[in-house]
GROMACS .gro file of N, CA and C in nm:
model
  375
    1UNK      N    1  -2.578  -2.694   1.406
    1UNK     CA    2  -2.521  -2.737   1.280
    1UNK      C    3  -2.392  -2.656   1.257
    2UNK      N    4  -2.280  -2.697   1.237
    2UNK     CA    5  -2.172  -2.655   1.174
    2UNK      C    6  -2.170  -2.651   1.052
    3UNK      N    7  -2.105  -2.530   1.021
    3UNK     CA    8  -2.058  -2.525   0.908
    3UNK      C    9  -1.894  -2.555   0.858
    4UNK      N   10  -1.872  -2.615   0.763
    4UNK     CA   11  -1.715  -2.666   0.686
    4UNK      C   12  -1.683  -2.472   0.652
    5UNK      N   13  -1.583  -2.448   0.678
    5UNK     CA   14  -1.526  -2.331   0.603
    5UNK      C   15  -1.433  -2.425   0.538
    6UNK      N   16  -1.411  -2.364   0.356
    6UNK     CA   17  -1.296  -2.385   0.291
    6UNK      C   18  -1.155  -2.369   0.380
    7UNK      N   19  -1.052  -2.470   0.268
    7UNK     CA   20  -0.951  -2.407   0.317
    7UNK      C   21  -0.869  -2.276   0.268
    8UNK      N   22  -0.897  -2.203   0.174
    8UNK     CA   23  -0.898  -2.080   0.143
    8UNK      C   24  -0.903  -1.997   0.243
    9UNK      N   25  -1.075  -2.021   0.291
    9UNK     CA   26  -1.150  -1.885   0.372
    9UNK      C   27  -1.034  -1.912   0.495
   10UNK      N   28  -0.994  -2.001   0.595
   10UNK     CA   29  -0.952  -2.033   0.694
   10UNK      C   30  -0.825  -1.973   0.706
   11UNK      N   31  -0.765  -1.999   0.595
   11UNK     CA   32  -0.651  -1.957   0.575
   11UNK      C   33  -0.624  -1.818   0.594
   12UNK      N   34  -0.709  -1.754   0.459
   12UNK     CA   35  -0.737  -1.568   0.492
   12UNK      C   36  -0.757  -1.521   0.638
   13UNK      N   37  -0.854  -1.586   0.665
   13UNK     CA   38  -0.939  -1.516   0.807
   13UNK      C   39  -0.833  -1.573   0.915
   14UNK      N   40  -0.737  -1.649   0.924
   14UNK     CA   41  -0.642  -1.692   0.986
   14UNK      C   42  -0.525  -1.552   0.984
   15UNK      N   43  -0.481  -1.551   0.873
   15UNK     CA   44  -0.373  -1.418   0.847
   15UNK      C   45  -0.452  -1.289   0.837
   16UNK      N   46  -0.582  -1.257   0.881
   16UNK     CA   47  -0.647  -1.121   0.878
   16UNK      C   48  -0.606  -1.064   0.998
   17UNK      N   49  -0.529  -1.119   1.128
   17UNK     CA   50  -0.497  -1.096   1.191
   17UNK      C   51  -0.338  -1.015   1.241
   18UNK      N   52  -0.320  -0.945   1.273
   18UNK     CA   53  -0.168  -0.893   1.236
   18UNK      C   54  -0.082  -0.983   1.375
   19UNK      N   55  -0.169  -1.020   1.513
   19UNK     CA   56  -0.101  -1.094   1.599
   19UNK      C   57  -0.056  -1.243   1.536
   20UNK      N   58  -0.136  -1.288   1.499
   20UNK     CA   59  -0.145  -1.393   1.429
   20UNK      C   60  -0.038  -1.393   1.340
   21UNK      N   61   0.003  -1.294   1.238
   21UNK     CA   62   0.089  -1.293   1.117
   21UNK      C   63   0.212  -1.272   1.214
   22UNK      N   64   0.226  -1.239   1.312
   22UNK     CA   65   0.358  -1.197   1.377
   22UNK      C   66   0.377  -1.320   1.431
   23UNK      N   67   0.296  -1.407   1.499
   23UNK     CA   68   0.295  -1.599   1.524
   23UNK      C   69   0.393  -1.678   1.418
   24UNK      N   70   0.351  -1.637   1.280
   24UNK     CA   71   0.385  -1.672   1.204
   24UNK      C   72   0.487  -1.619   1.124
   25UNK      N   73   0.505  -1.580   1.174
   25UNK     CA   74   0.685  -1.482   1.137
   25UNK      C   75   0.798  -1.537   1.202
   26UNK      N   76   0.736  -1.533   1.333
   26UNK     CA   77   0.832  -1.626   1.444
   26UNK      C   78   0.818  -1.718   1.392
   27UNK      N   79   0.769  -1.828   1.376
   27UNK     CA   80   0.808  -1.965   1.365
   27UNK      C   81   0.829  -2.022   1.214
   28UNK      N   82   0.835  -1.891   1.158
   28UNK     CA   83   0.927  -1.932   1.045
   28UNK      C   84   1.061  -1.945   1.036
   29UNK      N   85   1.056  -1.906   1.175
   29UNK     CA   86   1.262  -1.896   1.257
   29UNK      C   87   1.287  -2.029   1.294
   30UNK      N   88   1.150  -2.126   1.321
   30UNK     CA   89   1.189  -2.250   1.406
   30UNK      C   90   1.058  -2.260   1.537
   31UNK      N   91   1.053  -2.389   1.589
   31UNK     CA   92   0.956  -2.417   1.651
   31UNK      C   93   0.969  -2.297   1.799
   32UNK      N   94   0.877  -2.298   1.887
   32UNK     CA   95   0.873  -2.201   1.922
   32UNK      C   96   0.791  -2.273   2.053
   33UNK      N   97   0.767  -2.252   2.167
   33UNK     CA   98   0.649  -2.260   2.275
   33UNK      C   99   0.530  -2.173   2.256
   34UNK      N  100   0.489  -2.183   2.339
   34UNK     CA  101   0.379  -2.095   2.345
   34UNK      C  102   0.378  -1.965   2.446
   35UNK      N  103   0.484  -1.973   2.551
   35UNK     CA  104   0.580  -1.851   2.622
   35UNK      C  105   0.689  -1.798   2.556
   36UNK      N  106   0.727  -1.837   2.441
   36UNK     CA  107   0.817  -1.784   2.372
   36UNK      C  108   0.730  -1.725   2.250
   37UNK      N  109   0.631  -1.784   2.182
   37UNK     CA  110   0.534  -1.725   2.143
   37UNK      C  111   0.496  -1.565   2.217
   38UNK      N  112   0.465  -1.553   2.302
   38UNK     CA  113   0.347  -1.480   2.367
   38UNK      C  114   0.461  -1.323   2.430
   39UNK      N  115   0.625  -1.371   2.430
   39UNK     CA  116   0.666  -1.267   2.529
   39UNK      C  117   0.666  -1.142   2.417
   40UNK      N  118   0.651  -1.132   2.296
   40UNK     CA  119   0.677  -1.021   2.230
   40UNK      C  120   0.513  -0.935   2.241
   41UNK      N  121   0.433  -0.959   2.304
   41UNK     CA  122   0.304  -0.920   2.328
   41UNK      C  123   0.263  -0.898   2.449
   42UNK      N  124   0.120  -0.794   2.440
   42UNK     CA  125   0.136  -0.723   2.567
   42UNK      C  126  -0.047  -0.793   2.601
   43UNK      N  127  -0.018  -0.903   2.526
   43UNK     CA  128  -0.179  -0.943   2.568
   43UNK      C  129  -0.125  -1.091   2.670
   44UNK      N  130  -0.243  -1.161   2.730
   44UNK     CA  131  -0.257  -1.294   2.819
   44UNK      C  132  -0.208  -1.371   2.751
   45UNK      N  133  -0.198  -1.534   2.848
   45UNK     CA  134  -0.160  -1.635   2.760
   45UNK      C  135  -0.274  -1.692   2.710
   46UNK      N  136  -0.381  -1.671   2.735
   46UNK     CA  137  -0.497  -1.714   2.694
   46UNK      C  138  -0.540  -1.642   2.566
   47UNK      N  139  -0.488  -1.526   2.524
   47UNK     CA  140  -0.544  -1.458   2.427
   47UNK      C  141  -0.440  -1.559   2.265
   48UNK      N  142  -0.334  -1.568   2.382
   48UNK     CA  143  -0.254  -1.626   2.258
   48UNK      C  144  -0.278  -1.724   2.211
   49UNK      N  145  -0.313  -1.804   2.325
   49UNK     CA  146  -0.371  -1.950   2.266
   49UNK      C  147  -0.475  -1.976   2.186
   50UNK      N  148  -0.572  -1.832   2.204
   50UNK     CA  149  -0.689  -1.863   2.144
   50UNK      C  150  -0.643  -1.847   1.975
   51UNK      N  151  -0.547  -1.749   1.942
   51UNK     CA  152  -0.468  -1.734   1.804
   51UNK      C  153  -0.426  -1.865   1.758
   52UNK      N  154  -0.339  -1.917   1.853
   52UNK     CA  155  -0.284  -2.047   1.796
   52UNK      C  156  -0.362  -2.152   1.783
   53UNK      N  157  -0.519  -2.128   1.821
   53UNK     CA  158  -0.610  -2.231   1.812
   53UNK      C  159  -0.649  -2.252   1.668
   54UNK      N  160  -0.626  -2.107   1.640
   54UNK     CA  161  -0.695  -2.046   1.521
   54UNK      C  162  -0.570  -2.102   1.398
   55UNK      N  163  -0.490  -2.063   1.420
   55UNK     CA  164  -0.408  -2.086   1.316
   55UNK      C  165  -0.398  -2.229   1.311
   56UNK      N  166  -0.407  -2.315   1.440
   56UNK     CA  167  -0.398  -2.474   1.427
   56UNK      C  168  -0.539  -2.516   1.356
   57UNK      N  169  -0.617  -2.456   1.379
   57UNK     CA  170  -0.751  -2.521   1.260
   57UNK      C  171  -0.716  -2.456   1.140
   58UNK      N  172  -0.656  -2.345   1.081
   58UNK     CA  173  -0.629  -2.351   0.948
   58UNK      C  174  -0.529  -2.389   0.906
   59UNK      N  175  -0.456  -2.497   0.996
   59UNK     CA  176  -0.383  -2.598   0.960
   59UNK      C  177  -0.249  -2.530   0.954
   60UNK      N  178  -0.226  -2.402   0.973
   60UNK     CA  179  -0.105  -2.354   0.946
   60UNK      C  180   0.000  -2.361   1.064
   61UNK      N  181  -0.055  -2.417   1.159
   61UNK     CA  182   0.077  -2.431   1.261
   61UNK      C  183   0.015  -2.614   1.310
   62UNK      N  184   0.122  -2.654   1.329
   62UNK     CA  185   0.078  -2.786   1.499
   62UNK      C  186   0.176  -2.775   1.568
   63UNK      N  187   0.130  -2.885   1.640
   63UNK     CA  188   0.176  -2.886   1.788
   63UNK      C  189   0.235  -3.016   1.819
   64UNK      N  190   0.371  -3.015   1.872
   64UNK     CA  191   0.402  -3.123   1.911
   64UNK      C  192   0.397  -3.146   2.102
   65UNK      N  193   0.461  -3.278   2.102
   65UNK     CA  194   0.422  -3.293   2.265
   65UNK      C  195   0.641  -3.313   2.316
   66UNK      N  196   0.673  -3.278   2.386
   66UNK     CA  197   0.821  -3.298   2.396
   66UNK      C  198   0.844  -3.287   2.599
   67UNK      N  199   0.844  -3.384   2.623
   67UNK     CA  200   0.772  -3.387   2.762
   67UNK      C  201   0.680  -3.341   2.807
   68UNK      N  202   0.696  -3.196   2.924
   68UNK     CA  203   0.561  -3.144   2.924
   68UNK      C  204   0.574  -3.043   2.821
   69UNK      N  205   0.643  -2.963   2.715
   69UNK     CA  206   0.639  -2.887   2.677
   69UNK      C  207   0.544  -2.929   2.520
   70UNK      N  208   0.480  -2.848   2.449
   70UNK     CA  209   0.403  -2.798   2.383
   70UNK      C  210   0.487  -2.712   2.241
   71UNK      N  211   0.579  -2.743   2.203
   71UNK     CA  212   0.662  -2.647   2.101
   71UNK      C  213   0.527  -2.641   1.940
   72UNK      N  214   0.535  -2.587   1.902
   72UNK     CA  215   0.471  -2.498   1.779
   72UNK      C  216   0.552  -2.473   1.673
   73UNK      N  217   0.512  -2.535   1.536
   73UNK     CA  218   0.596  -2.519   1.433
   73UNK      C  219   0.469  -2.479   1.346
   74UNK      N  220   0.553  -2.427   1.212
   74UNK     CA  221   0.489  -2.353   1.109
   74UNK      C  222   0.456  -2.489   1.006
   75UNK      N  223   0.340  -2.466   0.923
   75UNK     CA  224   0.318  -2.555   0.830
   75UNK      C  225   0.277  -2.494   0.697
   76UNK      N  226   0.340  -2.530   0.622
   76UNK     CA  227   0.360  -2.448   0.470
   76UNK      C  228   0.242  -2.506   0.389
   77UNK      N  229   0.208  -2.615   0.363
   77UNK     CA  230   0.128  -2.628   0.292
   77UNK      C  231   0.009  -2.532   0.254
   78UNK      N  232  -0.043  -2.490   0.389
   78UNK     CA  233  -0.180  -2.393   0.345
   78UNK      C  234  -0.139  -2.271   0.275
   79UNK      N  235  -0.019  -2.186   0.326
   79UNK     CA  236   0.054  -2.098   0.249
   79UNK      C  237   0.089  -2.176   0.103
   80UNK      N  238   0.156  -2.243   0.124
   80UNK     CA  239   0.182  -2.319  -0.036
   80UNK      C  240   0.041  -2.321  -0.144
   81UNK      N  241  -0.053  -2.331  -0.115
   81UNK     CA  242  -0.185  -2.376  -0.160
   81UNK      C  243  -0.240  -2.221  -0.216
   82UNK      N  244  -0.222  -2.154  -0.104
   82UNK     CA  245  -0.275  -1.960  -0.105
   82UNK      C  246  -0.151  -1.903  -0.200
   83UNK      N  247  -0.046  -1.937  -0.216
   83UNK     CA  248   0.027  -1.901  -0.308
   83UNK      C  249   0.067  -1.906  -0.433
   84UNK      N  250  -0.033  -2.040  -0.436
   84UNK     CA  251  -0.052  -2.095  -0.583
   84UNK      C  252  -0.205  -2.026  -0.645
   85UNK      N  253  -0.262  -2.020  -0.574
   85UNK     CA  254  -0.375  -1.946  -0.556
   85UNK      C  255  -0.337  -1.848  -0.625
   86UNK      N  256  -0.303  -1.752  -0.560
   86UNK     CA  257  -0.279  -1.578  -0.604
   86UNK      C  258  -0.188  -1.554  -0.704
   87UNK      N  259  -0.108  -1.729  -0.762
   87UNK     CA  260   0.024  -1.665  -0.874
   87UNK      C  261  -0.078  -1.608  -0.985
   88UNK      N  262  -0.187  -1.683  -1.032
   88UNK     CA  263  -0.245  -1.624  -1.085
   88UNK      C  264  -0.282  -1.488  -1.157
   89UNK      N  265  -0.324  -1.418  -1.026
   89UNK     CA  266  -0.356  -1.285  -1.007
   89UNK      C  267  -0.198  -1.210  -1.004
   90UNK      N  268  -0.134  -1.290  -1.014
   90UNK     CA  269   0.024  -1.208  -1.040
   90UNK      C  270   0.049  -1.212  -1.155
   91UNK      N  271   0.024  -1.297  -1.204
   91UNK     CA  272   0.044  -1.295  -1.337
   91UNK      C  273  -0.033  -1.188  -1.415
   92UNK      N  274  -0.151  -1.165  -1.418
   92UNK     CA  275  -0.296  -1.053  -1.409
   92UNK      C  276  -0.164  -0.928  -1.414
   93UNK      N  277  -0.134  -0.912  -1.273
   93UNK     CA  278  -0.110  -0.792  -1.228
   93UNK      C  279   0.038  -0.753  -1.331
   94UNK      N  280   0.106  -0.811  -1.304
   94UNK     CA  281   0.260  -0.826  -1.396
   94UNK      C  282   0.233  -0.811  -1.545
   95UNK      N  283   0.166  -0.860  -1.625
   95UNK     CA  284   0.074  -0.816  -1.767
   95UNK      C  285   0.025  -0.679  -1.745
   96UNK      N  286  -0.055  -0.633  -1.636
   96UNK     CA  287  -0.094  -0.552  -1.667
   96UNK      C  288  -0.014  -0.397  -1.674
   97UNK      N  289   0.115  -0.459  -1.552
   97UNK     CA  290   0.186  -0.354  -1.571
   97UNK      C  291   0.302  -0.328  -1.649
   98UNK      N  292   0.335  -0.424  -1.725
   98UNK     CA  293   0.413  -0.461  -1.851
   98UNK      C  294   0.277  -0.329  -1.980
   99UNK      N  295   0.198  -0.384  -1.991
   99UNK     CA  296   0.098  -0.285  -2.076
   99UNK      C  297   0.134  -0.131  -2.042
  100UNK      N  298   0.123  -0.107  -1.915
  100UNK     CA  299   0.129   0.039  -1.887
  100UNK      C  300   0.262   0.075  -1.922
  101UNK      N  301   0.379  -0.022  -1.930
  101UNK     CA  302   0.510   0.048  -1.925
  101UNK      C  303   0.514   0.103  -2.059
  102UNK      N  304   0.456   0.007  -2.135
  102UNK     CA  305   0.451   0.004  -2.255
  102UNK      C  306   0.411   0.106  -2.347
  103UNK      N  307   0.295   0.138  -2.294
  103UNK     CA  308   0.230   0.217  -2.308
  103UNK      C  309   0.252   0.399  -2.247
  104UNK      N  310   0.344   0.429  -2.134
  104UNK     CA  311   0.408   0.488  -2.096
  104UNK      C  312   0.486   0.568  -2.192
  105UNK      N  313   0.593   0.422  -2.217
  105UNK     CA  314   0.736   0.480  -2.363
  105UNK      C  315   0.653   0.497  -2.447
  106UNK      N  316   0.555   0.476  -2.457
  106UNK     CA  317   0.497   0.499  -2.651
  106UNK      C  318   0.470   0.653  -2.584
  107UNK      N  319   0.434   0.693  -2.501
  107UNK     CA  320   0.383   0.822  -2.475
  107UNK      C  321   0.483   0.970  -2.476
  108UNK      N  322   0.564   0.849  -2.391
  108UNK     CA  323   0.718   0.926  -2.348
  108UNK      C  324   0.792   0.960  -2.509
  109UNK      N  325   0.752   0.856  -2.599
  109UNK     CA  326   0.843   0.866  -2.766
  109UNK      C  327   0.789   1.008  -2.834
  110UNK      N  328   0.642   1.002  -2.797
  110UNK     CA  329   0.584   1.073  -2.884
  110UNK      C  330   0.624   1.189  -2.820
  111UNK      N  331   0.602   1.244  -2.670
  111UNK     CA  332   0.663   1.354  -2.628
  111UNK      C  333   0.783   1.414  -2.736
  112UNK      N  334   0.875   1.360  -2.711
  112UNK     CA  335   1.039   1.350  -2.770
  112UNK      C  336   1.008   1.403  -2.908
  113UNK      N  337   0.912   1.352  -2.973
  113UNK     CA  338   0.920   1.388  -3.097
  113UNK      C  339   0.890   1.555  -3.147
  114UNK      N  340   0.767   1.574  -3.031
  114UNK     CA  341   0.702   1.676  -3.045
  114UNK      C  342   0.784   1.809  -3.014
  115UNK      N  343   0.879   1.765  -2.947
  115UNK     CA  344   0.965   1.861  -2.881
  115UNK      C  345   1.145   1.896  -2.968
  116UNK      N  346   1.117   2.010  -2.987
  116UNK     CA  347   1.256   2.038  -3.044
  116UNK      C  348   1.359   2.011  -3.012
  117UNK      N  349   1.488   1.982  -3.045
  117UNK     CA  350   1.592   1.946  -2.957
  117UNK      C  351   1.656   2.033  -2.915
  118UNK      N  352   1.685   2.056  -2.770
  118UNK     CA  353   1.757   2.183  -2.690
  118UNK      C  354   1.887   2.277  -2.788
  119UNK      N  355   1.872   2.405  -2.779
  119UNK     CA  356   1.951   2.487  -2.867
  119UNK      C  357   1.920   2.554  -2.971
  120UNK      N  358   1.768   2.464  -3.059
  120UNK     CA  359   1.750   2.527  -3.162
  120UNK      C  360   1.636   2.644  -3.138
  121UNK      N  361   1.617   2.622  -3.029
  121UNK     CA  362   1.502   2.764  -2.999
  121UNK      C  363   1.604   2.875  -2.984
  122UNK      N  364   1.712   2.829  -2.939
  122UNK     CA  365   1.762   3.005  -2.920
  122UNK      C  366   1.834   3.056  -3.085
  123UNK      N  367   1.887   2.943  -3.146
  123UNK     CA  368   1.878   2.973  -3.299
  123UNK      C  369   1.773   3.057  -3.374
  124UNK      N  370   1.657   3.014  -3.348
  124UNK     CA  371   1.564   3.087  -3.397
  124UNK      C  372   1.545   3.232  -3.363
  125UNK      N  373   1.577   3.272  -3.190
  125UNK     CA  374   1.584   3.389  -3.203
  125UNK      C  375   1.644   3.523  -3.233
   0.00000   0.00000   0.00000
């Protein structure tokens, strides 16, 4: 029995990979082979393919046919989808650190207040 993974999970567990994210770095330059793929690495061509298998089931790359060659392009949508995803949690995060700034200067004001202004301590003595 198989199981369906989301396209979420596929996606993640697709880019959990740092060879994989470097796949996809390149061919955000433009389509690519799969020997032009593979020369910046010190692994097989088989190891690579098995990556690009991976990234072609989470939909984030295909494959075209151009005689005998095999070129590899990037596909945005699943990124598009994971990015809409996480604006979310940016938004989360960006609020939250808008609060702290905030909260910061109120801290930083009150300092200022508490503190004499330079010169009058030596007045006093």
């Amino acid at each position: 029995m198989t199981r369906e993974i989301d396209p979420f999970s596929a996606t993640l567990s697709a880019l959990a990979d740092p060879t994989r994210r470097a796949i996809l770095a390149r061919l955000s330059e433009g389509e690519a082979t799969v020997n032009e793929l593979a020369a910046p690495f010190d692994i097989s061509l088989p190891a690579i393919s098995r990556h690009l298998k991976v990234l072609e089931g989470a939909g984030l790359i295909s494959r075209s046919r151009a005689a005998q060659w095999r070129p590899c392009r990037l596909e945005a949508e699943p990124l598009q989808a994971l990015d809409g995803w996480l604006e979310r949690y940016r938004r989360f995060w960006d609020a939250s650190f808008d609060k702290m700034d905030a909260y910061l200067a109120e801290l930083k004001a009150g300092e200022a207040k508490e503190k004499p202004p330079t010169g009058e301590e030596d007045d006093a003595a």
